[in-house]
Short mmCIF file of C-alpha atoms and ligand atoms in Angstrom, two decimals:
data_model
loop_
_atom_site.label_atom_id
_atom_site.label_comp_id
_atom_site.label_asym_id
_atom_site.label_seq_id
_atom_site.Cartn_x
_atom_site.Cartn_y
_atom_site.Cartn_z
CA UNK A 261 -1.84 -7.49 -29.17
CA UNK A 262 -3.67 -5.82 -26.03
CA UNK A 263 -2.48 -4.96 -23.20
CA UNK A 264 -2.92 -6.77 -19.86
CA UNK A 265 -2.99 -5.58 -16.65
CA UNK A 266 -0.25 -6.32 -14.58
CA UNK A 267 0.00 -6.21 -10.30
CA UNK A 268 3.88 -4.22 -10.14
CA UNK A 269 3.27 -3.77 -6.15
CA UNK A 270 1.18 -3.75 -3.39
CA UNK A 271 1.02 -2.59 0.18
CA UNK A 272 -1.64 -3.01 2.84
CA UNK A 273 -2.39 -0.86 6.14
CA UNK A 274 -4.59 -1.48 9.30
CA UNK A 275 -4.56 0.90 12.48
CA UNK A 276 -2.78 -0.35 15.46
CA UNK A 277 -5.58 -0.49 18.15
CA UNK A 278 -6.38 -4.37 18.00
CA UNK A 279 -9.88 -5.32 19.77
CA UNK A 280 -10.10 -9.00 20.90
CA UNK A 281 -12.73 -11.59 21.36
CA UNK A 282 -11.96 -10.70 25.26
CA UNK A 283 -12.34 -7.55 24.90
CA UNK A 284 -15.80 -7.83 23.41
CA UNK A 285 -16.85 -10.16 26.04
CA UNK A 286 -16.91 -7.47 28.01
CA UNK A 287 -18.79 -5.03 25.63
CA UNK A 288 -21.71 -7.55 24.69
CA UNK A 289 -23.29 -10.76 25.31
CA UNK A 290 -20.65 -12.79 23.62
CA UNK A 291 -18.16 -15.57 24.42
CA UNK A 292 -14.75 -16.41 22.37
CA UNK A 293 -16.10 -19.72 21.79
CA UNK A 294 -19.19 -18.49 20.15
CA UNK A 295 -17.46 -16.10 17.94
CA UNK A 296 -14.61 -18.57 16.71
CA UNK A 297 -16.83 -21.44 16.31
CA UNK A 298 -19.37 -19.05 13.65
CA UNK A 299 -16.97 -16.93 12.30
CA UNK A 300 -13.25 -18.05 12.87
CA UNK A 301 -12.46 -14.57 14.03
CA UNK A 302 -9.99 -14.10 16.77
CA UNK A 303 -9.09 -10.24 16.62
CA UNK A 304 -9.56 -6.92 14.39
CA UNK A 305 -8.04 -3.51 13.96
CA UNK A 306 -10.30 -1.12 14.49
CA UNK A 307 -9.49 3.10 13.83
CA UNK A 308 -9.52 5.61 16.94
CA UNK A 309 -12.03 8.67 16.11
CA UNK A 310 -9.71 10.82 14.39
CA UNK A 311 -8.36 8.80 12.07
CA UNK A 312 -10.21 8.42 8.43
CA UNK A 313 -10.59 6.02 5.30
CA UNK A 314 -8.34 8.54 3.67
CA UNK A 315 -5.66 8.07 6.28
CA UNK A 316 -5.77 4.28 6.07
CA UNK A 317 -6.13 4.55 2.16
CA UNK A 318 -2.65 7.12 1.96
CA UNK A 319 -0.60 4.75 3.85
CA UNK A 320 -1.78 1.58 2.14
CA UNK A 321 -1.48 3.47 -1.28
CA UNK A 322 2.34 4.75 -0.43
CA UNK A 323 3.45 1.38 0.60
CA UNK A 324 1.96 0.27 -2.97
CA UNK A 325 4.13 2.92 -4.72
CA UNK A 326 7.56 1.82 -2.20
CA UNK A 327 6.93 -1.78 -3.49
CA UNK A 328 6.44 -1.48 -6.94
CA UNK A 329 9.20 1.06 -7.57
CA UNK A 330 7.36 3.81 -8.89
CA UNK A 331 6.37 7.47 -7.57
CA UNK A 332 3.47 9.25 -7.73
CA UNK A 333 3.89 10.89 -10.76
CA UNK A 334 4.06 7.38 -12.67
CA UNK A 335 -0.35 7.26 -12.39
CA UNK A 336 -3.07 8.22 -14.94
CA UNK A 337 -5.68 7.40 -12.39
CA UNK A 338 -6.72 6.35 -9.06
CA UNK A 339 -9.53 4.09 -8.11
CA UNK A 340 -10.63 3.12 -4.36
CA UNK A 341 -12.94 0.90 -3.60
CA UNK A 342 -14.81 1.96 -0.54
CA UNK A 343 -18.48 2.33 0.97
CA UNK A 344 -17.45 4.14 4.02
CA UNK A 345 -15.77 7.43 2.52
CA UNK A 346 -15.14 10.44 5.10
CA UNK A 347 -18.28 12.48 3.46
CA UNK A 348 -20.48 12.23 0.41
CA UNK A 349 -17.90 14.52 -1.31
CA UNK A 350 -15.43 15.13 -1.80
CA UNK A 351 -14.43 11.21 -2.81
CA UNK A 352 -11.60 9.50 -0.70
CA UNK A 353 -10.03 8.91 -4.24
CA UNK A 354 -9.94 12.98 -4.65
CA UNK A 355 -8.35 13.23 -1.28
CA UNK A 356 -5.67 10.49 -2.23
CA UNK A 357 -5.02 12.64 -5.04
CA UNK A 358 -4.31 15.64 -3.03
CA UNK A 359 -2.15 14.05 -0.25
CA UNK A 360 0.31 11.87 -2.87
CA UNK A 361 0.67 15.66 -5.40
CA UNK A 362 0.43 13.47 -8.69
CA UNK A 363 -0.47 15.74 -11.33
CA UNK A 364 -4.01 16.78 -12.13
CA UNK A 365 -4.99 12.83 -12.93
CA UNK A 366 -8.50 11.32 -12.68
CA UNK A 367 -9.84 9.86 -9.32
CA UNK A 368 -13.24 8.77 -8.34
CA UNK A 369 -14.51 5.49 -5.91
CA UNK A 370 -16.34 2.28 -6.67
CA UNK A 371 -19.16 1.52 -4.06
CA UNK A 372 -19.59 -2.14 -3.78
CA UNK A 373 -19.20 -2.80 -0.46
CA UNK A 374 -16.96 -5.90 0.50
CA UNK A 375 -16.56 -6.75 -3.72
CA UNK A 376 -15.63 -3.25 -3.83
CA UNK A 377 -11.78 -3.95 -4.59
CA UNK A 378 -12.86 -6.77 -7.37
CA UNK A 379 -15.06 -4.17 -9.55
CA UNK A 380 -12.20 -1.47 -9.04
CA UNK A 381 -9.34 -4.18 -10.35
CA UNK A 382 -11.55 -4.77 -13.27
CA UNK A 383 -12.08 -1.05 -14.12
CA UNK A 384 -8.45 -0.89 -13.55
CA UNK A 385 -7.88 -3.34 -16.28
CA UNK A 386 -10.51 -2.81 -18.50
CA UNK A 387 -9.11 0.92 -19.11
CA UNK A 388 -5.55 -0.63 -19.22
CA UNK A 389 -6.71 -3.04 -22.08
CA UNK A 390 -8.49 -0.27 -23.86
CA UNK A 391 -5.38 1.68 -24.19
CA UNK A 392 -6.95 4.76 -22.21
CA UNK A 393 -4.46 4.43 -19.08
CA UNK A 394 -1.29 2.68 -18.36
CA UNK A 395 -0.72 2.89 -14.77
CA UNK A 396 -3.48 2.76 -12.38
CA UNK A 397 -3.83 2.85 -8.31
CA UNK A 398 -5.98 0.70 -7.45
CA UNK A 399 -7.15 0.67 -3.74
CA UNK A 400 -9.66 -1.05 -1.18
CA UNK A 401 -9.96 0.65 2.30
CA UNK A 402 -13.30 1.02 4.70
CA UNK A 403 -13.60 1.84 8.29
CA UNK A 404 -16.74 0.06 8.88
CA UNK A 405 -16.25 0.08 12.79
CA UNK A 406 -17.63 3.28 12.53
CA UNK A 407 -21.04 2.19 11.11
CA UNK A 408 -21.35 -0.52 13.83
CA UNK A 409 -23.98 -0.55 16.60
CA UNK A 410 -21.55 -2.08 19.14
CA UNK A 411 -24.35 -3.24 21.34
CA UNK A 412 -25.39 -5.33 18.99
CA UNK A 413 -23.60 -8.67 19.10
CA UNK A 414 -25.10 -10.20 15.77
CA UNK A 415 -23.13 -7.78 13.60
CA UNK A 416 -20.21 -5.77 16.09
CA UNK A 417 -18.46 -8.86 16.69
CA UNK A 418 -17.89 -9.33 12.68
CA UNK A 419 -16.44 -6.23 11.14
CA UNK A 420 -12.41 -4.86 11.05
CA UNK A 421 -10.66 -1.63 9.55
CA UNK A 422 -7.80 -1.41 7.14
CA UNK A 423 -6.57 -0.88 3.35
CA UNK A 424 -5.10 -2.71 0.82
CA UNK A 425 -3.17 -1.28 -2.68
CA UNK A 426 -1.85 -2.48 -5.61
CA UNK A 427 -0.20 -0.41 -8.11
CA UNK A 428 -1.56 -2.33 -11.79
CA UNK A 429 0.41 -1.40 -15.28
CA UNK A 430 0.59 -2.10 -18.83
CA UNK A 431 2.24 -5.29 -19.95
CA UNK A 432 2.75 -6.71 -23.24
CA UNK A 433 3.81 -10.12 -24.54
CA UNK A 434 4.54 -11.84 -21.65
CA UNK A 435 0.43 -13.47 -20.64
CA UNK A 436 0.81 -12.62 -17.26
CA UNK A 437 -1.71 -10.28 -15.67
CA UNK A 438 -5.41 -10.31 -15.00
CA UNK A 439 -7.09 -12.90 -17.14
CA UNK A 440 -10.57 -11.98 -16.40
CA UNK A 441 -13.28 -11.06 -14.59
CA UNK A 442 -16.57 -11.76 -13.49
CA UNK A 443 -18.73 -9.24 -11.73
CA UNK A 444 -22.49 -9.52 -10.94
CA UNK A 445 -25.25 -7.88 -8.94
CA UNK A 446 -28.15 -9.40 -6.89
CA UNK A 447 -30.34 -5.92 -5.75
CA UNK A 448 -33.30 -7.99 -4.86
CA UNK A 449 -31.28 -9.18 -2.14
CA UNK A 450 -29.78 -5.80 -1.32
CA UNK A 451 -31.99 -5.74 2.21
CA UNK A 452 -30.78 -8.13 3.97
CA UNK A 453 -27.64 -6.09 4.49
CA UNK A 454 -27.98 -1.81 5.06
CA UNK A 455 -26.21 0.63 6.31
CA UNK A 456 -28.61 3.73 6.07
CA UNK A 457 -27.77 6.98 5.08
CA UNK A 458 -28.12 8.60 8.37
CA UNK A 459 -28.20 8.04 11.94
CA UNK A 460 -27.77 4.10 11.77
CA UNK A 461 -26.22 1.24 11.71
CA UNK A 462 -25.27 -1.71 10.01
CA UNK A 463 -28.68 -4.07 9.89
CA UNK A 464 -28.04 -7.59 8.97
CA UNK A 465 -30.37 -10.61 8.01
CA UNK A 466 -26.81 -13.19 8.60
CA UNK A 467 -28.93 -15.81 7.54
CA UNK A 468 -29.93 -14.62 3.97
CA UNK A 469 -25.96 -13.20 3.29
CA UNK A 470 -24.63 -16.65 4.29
CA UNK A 471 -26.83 -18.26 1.77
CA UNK A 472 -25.77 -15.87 -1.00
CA UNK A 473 -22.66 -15.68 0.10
CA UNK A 474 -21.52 -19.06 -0.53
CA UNK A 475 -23.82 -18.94 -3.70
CA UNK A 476 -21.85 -16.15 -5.11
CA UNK A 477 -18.29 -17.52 -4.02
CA UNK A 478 -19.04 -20.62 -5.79
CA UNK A 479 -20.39 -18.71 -8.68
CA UNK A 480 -17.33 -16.24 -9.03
CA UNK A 481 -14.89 -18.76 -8.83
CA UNK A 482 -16.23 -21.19 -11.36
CA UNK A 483 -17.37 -18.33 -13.59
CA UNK A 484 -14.08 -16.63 -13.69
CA UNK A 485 -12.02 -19.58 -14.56
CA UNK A 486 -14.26 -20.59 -17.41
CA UNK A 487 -13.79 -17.18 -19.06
CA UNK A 488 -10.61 -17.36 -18.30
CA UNK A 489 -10.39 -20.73 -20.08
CA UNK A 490 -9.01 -22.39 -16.97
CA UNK A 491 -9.86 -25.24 -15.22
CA UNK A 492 -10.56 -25.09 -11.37
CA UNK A 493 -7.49 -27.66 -11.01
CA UNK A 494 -5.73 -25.17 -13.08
CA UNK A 495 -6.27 -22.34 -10.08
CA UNK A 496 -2.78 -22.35 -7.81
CA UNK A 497 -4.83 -20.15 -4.87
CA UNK A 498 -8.21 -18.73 -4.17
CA UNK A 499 -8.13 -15.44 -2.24
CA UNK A 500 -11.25 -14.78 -1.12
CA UNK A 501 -13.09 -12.20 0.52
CA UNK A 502 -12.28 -12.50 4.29
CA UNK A 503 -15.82 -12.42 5.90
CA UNK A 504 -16.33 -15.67 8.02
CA UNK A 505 -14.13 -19.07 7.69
CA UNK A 506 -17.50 -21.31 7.60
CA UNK A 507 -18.72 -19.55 4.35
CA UNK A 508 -15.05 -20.46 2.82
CA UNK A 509 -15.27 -24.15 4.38
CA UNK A 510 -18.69 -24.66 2.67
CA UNK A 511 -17.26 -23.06 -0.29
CA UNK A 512 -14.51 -25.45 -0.58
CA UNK A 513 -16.12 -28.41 0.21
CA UNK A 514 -18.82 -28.01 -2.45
CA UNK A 515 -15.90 -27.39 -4.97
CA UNK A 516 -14.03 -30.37 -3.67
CA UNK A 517 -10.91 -27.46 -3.05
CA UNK A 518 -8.16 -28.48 -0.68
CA UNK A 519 -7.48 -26.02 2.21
CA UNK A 520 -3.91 -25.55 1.00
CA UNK A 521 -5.23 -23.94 -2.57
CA UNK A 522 -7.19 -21.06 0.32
CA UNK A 523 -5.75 -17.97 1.55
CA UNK A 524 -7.03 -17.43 5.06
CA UNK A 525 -6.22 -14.53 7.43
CA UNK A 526 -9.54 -13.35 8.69
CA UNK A 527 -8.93 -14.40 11.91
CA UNK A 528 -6.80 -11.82 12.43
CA UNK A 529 -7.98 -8.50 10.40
CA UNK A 530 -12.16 -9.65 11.15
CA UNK A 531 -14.18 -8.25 7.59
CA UNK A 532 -12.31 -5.49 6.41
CA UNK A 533 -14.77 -5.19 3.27
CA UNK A 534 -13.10 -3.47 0.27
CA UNK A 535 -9.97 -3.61 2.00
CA UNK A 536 -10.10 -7.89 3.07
CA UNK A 537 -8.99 -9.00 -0.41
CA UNK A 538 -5.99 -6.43 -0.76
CA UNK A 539 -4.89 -7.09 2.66
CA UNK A 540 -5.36 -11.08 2.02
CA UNK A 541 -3.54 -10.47 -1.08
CA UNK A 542 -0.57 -8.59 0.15
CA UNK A 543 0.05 -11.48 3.11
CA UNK A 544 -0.49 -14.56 0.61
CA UNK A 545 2.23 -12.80 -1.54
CA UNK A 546 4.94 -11.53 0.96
CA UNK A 547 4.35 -15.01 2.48
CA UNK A 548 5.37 -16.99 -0.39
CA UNK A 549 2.43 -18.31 -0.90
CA UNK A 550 2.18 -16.68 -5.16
CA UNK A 551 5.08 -17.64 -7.35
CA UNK A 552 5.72 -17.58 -10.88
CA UNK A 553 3.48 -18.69 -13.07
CA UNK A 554 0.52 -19.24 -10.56
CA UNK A 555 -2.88 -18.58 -11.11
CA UNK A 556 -4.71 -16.75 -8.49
CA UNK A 557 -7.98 -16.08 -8.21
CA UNK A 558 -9.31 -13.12 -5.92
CA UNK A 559 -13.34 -13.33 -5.32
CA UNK A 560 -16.01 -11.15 -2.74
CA UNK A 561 -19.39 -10.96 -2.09
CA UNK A 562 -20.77 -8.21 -0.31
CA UNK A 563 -24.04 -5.69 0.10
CA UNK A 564 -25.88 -4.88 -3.01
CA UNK A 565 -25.97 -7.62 -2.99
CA UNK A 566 -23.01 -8.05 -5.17
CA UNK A 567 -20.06 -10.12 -6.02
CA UNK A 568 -17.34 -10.65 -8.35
CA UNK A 569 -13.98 -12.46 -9.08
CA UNK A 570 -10.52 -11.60 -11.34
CA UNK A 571 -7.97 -14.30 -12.01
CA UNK A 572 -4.65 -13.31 -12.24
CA UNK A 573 -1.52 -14.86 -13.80
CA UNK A 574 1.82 -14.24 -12.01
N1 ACO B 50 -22.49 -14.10 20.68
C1 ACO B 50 -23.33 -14.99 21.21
N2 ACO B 50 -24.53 -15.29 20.69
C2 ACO B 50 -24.86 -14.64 19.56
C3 ACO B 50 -24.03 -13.70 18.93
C4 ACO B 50 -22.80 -13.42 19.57
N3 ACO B 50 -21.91 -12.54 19.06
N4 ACO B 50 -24.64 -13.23 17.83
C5 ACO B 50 -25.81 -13.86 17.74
N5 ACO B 50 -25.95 -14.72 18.79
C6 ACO B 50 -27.06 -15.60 19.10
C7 ACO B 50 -28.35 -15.15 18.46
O1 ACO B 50 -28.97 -14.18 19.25
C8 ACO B 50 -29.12 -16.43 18.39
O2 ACO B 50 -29.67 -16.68 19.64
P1 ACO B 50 -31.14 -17.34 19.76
O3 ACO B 50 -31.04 -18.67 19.10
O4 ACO B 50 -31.35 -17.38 21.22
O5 ACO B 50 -32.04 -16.39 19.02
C9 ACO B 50 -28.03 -17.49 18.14
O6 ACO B 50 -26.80 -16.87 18.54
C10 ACO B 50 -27.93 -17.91 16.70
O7 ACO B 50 -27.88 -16.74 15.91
P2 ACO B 50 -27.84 -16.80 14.38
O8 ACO B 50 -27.85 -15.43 13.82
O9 ACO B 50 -28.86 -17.78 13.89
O10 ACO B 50 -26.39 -17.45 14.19
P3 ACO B 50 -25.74 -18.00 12.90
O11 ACO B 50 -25.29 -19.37 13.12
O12 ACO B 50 -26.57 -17.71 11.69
O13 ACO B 50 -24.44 -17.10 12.80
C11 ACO B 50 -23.54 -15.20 11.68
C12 ACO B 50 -24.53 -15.70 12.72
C13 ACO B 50 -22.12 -15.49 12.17
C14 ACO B 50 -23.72 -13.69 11.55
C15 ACO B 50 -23.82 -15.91 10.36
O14 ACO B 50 -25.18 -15.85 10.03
C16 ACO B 50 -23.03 -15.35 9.25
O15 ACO B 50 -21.82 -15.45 9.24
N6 ACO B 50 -23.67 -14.75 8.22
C17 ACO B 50 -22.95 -14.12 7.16
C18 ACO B 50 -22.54 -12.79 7.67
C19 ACO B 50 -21.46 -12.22 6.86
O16 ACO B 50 -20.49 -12.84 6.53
N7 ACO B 50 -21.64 -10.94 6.60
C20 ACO B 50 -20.72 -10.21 5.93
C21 ACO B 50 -20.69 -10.61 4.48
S1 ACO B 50 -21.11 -9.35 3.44
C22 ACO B 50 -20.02 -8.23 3.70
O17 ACO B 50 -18.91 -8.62 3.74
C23 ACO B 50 -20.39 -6.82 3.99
#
């Protein structure tokens, strides 16, 4: 029988500095209301100038370790998902190598923006099923407050910092673990949301990534669960990626999905990209909100345009 990929611990990490709708009433042309009402975002963390994706990933990824029991020296390989690394090269994934001294193991990043941590789990358990690793770090961090023109209200009002982990094993026998996945790309659409190179900023066409935004959650969700031969009223809780409450409300109500089946804390952390689903993740489960036996699904949508879902059993 193969092997399935099982979550043995997670641990998630934002910087303390919190910014407020208040505060950025006084930075822009913005109100509270305005940002509540469009996004259902109330506060973010966002990094001082010294501290890095690595640093967020490192203390996110040791947390991971503490809760599932395990040290460093347990991992074949470690993935992070992240589109805002501390330079071209070397990877944050080689730095998180360095900093937690596991032996000479493979480490490399996933760049898919906000469905970033999604297309790392699935790695994660694609080389778990193949028999190639056993115990993987898997980890979603980005800093994207640094990319942000913060004079631009359309797009600084939106975006948080932080890092999520999860430390993923072998199981055998038991069914639990990630079920499948369901990843997909969209490049035609990959314009509407940039972050060049150099000297820039994050552009947005918020228009356009609503649209495919609740495209691709709907998409994901229903996707994933048919391949995982579930049905949606078989799904315990949806996780998904923490960008802006009315893309979730439209979401549900086209799915006919009660708000208690939807893991919400974006009002709190802002978009967090790769990192929104690990940090959602780590608060749905320390909440109480998983228990045995439920199914889970975790789905994001982000520049690329991309998107893609796992469901998990616990
Ligand atoms: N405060 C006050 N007014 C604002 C603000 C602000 N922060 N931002 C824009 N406005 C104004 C605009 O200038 C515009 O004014 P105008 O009518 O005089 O021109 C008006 O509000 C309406 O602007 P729209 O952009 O049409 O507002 P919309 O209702 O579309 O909401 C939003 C904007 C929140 C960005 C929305 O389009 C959205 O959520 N899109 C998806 C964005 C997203 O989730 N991106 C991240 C996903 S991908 C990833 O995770 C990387």
């Amino acid at each position: 029988m193969t092997a399935k990929a099982k979550i043995i611990g997670s641990g998630f990490y934002v910087p303390p500095k919190i910014l407020t709708n208040a505060d950025l009433e006084k930075m822009v042309d913005t109100t509270d209301e305005w940002i509540m009402s469009r996004s259902g975002i109330k506060e973010r963390h966002v990094c001082d100038d010294k501290t890095t994706t690595a640093d967020l990933a490192e203390a996110a990824a040791r947390l991971a370790l503490k809760a599932a029991n395990v040290n460093s020296d347990y991992l074949d390989l470690i993935l992070v998902a992240t589109t805002t690394p501390d330079s071209l090269f070397p990877s944050v994934g080689c730095i998180l190598q360095n900093r937690l001294a596991v032996r000479r193991i493979p480490s490399f990043d996933i760049s898919a923006a906000c469905s970033g941590f999604n297309f790392a789990l699935a790695t994660a358990a694609a080389f778990v099923e193949s028999g190639q690793y056993s115990n993987i770090l898997v980890v979603g961090a980005d800093t994207l407050t640094k990319y942000v023109d913060w004079t631009d209200r359309g797009t600084c009002v939106l975006f948080g910092d932080g890092a999520g982990a999860v430390v993923v094993s072998a199981s055998n026998g038991d069914g639990d673990g990630i079920l499948a996945n369901y990843l997909g790309a969209r490049g035609e659409g990959g314009k509407h949301l940039v972050m060049p190179l150099k000297n820039g900023f994050i552009t947005m066409n918020g228009k356009e990534v609503f649209k495919f935004a609740v495209s691709a959650l709907e998409e994901s969700v229903t996707e994933v669960l048919k391949k995982a031969n579930l049905k949606l009223e078989d799904m315990d809780l949806l996780i998904p990626h923490q960008a802006n409450i009315r893309i979730i409300n439209h979401v549900a109500k086209k799915l006919g999905l009660p708000k208690e089946k939807i893991f919400v804390n974006l009002d709190r952390y802002g978009n967090t990209s790769a990192a929104s689903i690990p940090i959602a993740f780590n608060e749905a489960y320390n909440g109480g909100r998983i228990k045995k036996g439920d199914k889970v699904v975790l789905s994001g949508f982000g520049a690329g345009l991309t998107y893609g879902a796992n469901v998990i059993k616990f």
